[in-house]
PDB file of C-alpha atoms in Angstrom:
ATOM      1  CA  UNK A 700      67.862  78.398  48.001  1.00 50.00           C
ATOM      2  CA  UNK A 701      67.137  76.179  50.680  1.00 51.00           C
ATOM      3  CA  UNK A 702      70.492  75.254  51.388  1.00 50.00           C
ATOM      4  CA  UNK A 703      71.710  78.578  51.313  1.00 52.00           C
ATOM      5  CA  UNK A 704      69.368  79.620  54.018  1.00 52.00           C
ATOM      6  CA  UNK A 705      70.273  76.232  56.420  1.00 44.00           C
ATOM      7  CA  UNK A 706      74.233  77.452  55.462  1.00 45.00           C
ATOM      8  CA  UNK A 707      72.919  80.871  57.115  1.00 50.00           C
ATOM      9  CA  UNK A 708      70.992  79.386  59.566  1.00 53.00           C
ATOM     10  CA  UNK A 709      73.502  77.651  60.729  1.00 43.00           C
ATOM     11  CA  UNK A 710      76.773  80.201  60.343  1.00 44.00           C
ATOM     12  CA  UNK A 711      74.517  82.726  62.712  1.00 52.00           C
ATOM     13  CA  UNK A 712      73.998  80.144  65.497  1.00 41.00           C
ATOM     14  CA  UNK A 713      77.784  78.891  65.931  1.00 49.00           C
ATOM     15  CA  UNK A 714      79.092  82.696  65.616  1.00 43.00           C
ATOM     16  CA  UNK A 715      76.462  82.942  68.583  1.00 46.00           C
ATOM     17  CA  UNK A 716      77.237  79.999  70.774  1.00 39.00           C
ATOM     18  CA  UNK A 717      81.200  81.170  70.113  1.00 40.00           C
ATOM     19  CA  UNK A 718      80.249  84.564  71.173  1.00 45.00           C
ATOM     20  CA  UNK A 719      78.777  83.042  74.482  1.00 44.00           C
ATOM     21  CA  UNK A 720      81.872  80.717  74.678  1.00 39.00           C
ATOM     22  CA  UNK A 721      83.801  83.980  74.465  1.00 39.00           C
ATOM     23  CA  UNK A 722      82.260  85.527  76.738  1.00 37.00           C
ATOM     24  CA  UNK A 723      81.831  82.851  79.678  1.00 36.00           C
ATOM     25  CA  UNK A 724      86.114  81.957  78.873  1.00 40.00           C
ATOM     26  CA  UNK A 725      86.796  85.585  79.669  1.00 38.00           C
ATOM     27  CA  UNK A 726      84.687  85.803  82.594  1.00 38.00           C
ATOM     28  CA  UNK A 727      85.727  82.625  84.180  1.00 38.00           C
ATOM     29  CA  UNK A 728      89.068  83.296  83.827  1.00 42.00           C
ATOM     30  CA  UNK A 729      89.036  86.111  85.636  1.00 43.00           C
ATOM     31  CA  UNK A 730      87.384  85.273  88.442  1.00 51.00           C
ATOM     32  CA  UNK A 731      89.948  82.907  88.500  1.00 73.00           C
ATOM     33  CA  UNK A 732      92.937  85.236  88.421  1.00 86.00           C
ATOM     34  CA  UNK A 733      95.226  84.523  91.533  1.00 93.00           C
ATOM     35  CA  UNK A 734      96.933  87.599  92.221  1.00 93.00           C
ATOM     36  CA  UNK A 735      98.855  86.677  95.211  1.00 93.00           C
ATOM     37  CA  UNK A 736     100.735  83.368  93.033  1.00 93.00           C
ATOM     38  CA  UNK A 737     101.243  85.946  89.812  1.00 92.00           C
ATOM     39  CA  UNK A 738     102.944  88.541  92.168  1.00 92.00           C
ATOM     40  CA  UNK A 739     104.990  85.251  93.610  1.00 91.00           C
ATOM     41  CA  UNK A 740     106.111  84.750  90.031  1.00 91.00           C
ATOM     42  CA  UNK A 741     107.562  88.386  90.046  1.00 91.00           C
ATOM     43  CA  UNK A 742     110.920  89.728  91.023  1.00 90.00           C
ATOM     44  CA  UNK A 743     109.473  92.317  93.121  1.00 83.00           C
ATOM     45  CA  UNK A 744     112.967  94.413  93.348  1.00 83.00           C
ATOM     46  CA  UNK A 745     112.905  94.945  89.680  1.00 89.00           C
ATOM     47  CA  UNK A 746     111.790  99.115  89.368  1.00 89.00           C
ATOM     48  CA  UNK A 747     109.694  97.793  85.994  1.00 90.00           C
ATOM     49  CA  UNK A 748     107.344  95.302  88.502  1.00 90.00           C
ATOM     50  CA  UNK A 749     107.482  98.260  91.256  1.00 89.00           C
ATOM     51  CA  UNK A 750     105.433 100.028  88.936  1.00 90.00           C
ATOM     52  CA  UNK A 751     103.149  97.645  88.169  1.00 92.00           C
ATOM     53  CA  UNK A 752     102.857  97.004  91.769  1.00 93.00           C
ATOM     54  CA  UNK A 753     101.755 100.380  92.574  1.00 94.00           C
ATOM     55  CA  UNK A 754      98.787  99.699  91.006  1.00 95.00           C
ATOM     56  CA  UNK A 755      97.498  97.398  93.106  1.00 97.00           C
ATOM     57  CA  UNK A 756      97.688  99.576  96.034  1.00 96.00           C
ATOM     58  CA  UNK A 757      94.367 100.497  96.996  1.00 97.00           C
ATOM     59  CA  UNK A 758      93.839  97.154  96.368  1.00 98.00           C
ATOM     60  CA  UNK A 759      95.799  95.416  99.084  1.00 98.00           C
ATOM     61  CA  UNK A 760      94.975  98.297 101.717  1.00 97.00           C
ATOM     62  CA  UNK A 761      91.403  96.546 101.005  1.00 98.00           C
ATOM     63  CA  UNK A 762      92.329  93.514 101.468  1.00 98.00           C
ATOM     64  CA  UNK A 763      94.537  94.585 105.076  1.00 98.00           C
ATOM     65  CA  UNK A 764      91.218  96.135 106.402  1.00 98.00           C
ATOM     66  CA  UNK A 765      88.901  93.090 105.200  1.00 98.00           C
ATOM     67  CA  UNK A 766      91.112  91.080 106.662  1.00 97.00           C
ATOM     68  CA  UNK A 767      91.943  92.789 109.935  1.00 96.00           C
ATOM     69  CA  UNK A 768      96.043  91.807 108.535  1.00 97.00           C
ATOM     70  CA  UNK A 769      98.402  94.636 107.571  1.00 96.00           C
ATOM     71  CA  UNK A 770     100.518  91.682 106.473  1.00 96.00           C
ATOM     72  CA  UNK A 771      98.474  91.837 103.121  1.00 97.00           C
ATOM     73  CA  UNK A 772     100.476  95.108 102.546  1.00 97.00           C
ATOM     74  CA  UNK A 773     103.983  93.222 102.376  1.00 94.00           C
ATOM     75  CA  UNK A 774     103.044  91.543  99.637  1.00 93.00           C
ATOM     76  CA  UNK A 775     103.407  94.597  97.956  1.00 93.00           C
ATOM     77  CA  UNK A 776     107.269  94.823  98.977  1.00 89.00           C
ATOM     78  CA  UNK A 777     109.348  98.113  99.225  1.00 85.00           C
ATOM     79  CA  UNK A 778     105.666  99.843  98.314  1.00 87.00           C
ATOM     80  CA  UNK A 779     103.378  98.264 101.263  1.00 93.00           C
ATOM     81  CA  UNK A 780     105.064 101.078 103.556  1.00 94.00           C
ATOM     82  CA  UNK A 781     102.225 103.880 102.260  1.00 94.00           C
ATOM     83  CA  UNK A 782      99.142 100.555 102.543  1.00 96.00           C
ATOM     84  CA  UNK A 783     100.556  99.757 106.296  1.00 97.00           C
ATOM     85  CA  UNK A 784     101.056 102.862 107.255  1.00 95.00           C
ATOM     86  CA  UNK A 785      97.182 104.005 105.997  1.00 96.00           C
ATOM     87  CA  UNK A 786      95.649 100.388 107.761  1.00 97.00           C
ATOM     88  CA  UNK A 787      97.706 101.320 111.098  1.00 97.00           C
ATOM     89  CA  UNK A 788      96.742 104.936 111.462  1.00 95.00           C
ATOM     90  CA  UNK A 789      92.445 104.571 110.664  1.00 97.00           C
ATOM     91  CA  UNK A 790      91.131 101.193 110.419  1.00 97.00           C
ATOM     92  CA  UNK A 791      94.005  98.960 113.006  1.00 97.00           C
ATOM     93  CA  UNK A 792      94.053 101.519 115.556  1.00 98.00           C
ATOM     94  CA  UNK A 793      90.053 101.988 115.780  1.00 98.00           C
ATOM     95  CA  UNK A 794      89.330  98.563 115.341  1.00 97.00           C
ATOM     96  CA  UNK A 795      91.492  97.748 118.109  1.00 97.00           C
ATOM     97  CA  UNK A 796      89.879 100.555 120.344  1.00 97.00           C
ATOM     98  CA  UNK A 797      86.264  98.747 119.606  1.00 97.00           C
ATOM     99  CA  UNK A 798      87.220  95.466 119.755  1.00 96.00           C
ATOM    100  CA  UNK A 799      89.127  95.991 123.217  1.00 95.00           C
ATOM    101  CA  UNK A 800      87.323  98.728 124.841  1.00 96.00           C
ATOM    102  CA  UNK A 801      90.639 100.303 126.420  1.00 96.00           C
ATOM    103  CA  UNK A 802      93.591 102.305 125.367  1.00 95.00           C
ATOM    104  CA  UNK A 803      96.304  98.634 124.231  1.00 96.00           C
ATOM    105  CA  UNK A 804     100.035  98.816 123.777  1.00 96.00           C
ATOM    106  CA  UNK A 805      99.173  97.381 120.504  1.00 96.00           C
ATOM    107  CA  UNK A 806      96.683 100.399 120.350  1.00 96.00           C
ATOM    108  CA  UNK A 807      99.416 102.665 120.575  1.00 96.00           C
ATOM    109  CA  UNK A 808     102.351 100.923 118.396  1.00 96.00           C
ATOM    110  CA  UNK A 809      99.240 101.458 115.646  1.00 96.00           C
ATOM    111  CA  UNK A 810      98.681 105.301 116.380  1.00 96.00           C
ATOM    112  CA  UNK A 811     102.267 106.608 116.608  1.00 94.00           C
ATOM    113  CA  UNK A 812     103.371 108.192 113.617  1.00 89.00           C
ATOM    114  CA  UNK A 813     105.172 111.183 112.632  1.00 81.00           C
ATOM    115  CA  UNK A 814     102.010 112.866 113.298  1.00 83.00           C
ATOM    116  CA  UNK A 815     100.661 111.269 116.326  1.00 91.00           C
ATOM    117  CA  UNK A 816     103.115 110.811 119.508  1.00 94.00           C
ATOM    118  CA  UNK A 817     102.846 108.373 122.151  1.00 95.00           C
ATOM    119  CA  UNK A 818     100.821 111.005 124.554  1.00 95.00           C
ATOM    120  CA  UNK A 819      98.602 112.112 121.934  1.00 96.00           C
ATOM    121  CA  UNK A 820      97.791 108.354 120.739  1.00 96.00           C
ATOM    122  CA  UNK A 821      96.894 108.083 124.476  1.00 97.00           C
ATOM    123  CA  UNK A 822      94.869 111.083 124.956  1.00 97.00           C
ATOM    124  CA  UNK A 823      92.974 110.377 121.215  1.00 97.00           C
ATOM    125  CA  UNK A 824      92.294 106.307 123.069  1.00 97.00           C
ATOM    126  CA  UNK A 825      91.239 107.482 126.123  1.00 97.00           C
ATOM    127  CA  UNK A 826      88.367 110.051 124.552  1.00 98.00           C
ATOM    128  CA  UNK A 827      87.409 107.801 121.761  1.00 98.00           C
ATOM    129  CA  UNK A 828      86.883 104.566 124.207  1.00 97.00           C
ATOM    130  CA  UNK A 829      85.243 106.647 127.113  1.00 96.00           C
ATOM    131  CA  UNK A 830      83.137 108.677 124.661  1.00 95.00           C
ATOM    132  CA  UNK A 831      84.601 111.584 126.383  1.00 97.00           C
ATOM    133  CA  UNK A 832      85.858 114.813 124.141  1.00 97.00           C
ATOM    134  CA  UNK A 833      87.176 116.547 127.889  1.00 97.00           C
ATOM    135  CA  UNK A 834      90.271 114.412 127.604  1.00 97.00           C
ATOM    136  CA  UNK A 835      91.099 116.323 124.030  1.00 97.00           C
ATOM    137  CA  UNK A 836      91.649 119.723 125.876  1.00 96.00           C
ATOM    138  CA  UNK A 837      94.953 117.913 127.155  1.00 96.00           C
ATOM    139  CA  UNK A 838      96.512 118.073 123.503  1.00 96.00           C
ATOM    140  CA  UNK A 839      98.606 121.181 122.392  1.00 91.00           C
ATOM    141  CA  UNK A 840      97.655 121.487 118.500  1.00 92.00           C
ATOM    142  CA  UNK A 841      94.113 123.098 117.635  1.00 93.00           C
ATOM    143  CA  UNK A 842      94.144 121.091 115.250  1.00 91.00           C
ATOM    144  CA  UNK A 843      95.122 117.853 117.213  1.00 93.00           C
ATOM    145  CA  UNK A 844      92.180 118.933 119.688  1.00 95.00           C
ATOM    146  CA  UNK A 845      89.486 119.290 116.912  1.00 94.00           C
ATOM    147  CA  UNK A 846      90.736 115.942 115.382  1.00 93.00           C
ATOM    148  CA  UNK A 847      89.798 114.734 118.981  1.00 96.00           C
ATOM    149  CA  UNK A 848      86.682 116.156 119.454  1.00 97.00           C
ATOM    150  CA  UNK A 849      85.578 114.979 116.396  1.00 97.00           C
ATOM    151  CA  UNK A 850      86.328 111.809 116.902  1.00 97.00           C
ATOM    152  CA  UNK A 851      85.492 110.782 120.358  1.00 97.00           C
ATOM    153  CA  UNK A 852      82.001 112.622 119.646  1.00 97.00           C
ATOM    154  CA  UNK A 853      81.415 110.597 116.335  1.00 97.00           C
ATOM    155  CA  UNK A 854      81.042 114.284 114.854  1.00 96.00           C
ATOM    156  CA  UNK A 855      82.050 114.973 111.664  1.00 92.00           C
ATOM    157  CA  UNK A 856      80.911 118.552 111.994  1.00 93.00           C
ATOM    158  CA  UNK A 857      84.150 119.749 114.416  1.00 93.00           C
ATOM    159  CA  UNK A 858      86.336 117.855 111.334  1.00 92.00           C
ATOM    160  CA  UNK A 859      84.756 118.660 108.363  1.00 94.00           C
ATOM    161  CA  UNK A 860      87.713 117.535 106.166  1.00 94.00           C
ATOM    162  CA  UNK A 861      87.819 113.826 108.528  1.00 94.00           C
ATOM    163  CA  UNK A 862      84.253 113.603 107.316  1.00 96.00           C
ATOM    164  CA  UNK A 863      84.857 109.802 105.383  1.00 97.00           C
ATOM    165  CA  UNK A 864      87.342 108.772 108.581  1.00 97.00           C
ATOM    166  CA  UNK A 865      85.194 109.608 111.041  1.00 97.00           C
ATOM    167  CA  UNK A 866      81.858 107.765 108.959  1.00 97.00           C
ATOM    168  CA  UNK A 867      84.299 105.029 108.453  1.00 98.00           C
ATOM    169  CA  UNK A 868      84.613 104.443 112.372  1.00 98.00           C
ATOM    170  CA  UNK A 869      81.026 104.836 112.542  1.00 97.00           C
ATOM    171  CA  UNK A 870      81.122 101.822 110.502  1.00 98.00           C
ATOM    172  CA  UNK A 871      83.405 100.040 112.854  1.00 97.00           C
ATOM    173  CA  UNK A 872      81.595 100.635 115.463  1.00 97.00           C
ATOM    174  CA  UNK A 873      78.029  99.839 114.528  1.00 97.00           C
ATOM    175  CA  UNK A 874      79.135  97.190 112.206  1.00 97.00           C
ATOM    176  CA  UNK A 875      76.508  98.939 109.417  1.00 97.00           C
ATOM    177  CA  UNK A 876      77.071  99.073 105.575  1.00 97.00           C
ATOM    178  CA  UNK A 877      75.353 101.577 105.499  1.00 97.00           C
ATOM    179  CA  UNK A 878      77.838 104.028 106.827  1.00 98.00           C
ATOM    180  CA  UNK A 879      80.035 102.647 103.843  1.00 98.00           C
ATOM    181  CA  UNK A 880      77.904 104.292 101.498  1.00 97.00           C
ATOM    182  CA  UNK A 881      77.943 107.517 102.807  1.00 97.00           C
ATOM    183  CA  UNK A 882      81.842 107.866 102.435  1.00 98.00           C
ATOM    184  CA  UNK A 883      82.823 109.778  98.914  1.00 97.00           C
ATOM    185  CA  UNK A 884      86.372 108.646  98.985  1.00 97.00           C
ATOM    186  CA  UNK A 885      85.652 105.187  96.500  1.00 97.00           C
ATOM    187  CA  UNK A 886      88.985 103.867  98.146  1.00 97.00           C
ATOM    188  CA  UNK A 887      87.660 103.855 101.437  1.00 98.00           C
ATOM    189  CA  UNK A 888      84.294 103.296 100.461  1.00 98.00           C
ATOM    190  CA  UNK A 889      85.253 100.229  99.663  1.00 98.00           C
ATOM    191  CA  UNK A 890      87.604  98.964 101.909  1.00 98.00           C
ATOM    192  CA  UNK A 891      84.200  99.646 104.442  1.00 98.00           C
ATOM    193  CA  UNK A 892      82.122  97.853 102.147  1.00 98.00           C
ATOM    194  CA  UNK A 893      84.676  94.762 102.393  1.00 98.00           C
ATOM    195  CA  UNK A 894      85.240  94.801 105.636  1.00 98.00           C
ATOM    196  CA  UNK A 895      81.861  94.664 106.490  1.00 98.00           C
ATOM    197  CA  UNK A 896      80.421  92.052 103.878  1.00 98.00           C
ATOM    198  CA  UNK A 897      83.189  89.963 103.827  1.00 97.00           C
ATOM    199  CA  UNK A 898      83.481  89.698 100.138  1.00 97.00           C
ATOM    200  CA  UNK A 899      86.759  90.004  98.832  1.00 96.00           C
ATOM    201  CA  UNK A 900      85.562  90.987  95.505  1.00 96.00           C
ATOM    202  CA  UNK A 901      84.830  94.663  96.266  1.00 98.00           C
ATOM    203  CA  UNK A 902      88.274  95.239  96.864  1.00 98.00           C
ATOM    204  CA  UNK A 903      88.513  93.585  92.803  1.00 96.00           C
ATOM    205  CA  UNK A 904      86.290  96.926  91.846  1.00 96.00           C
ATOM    206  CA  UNK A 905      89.589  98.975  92.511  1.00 97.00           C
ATOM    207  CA  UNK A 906      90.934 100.385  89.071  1.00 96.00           C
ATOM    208  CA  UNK A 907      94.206  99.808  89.743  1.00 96.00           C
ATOM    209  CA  UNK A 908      93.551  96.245  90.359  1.00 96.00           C
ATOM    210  CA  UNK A 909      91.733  95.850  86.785  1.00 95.00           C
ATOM    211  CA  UNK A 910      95.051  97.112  84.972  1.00 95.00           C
ATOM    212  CA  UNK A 911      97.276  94.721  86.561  1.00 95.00           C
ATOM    213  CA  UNK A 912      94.899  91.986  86.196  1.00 95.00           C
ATOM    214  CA  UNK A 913      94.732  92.699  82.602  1.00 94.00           C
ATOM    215  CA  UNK A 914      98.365  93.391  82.049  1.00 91.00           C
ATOM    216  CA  UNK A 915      99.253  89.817  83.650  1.00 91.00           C
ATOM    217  CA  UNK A 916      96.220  87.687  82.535  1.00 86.00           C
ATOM    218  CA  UNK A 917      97.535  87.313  78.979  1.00 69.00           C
TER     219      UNK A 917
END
């Protein structure tokens, strides 16, 4: 009887301490998980890997606004155009306006897009850097002028649907998390939250990031 209950004993403590191995192997290793040497590894031309690649998106369009470097984006290949295109057009081009104070060339090079000429880029710069909405009456669009309005007032109210942007460059700006939280888009919310903190592993909370690590930690 005795033995039988040490035999027990002893069977429930090592299925414990190999549950905690378990568990501290699995965590360690992915903390560990290099995601820039796997995607190295890959042949990023093959469609197959293109796929996977998508998933880490929202990922790397973290990882361009934590830090400040739309070259994170290329490492996504052929599908970094959508991640440089979304760092360029909100997070470059205002973080450039704050950090310089003045309408840049490099300013404008991030602005100009299919929806954004070079006069508008300049007219959007000059309001948001002299905290002046007057300079937004020189746009065409009513649209393009609200956008402006919105922006160079900090007012979310004249944008309703550039409500997480505009909190995002309120962010920028005051260089407060707490902005972050107040944006409902979990995409951008996080990219604030990174860019902010510093820590790379909010941009790890993206979904997308979780399947690929999975897929390729095996």
């Amino acid at each position: 009887m005795q033995i039988g209950r040490f035999f027990k004993r002893c069977l429930t403590v090592s299925l414990f301490v190999l549950g905690i191995i378990a568990y501290l192997s699995v965590f360690l290793y992915a903390g560990d998980f290099d995601v820039d040497r796997i995607i190295e590894g890959l042949n990023i031309d093959d469609p197959a890997v293109q796929e996977d690649l998508i998933l880490l998106q929202d990922y790397f369009q973290c990882r361009a606004a934590l830090n400040d470097d739309p070259g994170e984006c290329d490492k996504l290949g052929r599908k970094g155009k959508i991640c440089t295109k979304h760092y360029n057009r909100l997070h470059g081009f205002f973080r450039e306006l704050i950090l310089i104070e003045r309408t840049t060339v490099r300013a404008l090079r991030l602005c100009i897009s299919k929806y954004r000429d070079r006069t508008s880029c300049r007219i959007l710069s000059e309001a948001f850097t002299k905290n002046d909405a007057s300079f937004c009456k020189k746009l065409k669009s009513r649209s393009a002028r609200r956008e402006c309005e919105a922006i160079a007032t900090l007012n979310s109210g004249l944008r309703p649907e550039w409500s997480d942007e505009i909190t995002y460059i309120k962010a920028l700006k005051e260089f407060d998390e707490r902005y972050c939280g107040q944006i409902k888009d979990e995409s951008l919310n996080r990219e604030c939250r990174a860019y902010i903190t510093g820590k790379e592993e909010i941009c790890e909370e993206c979904e997308g990031f979780i399947k690929f690590r999975d897929k390729y930690s095996r």
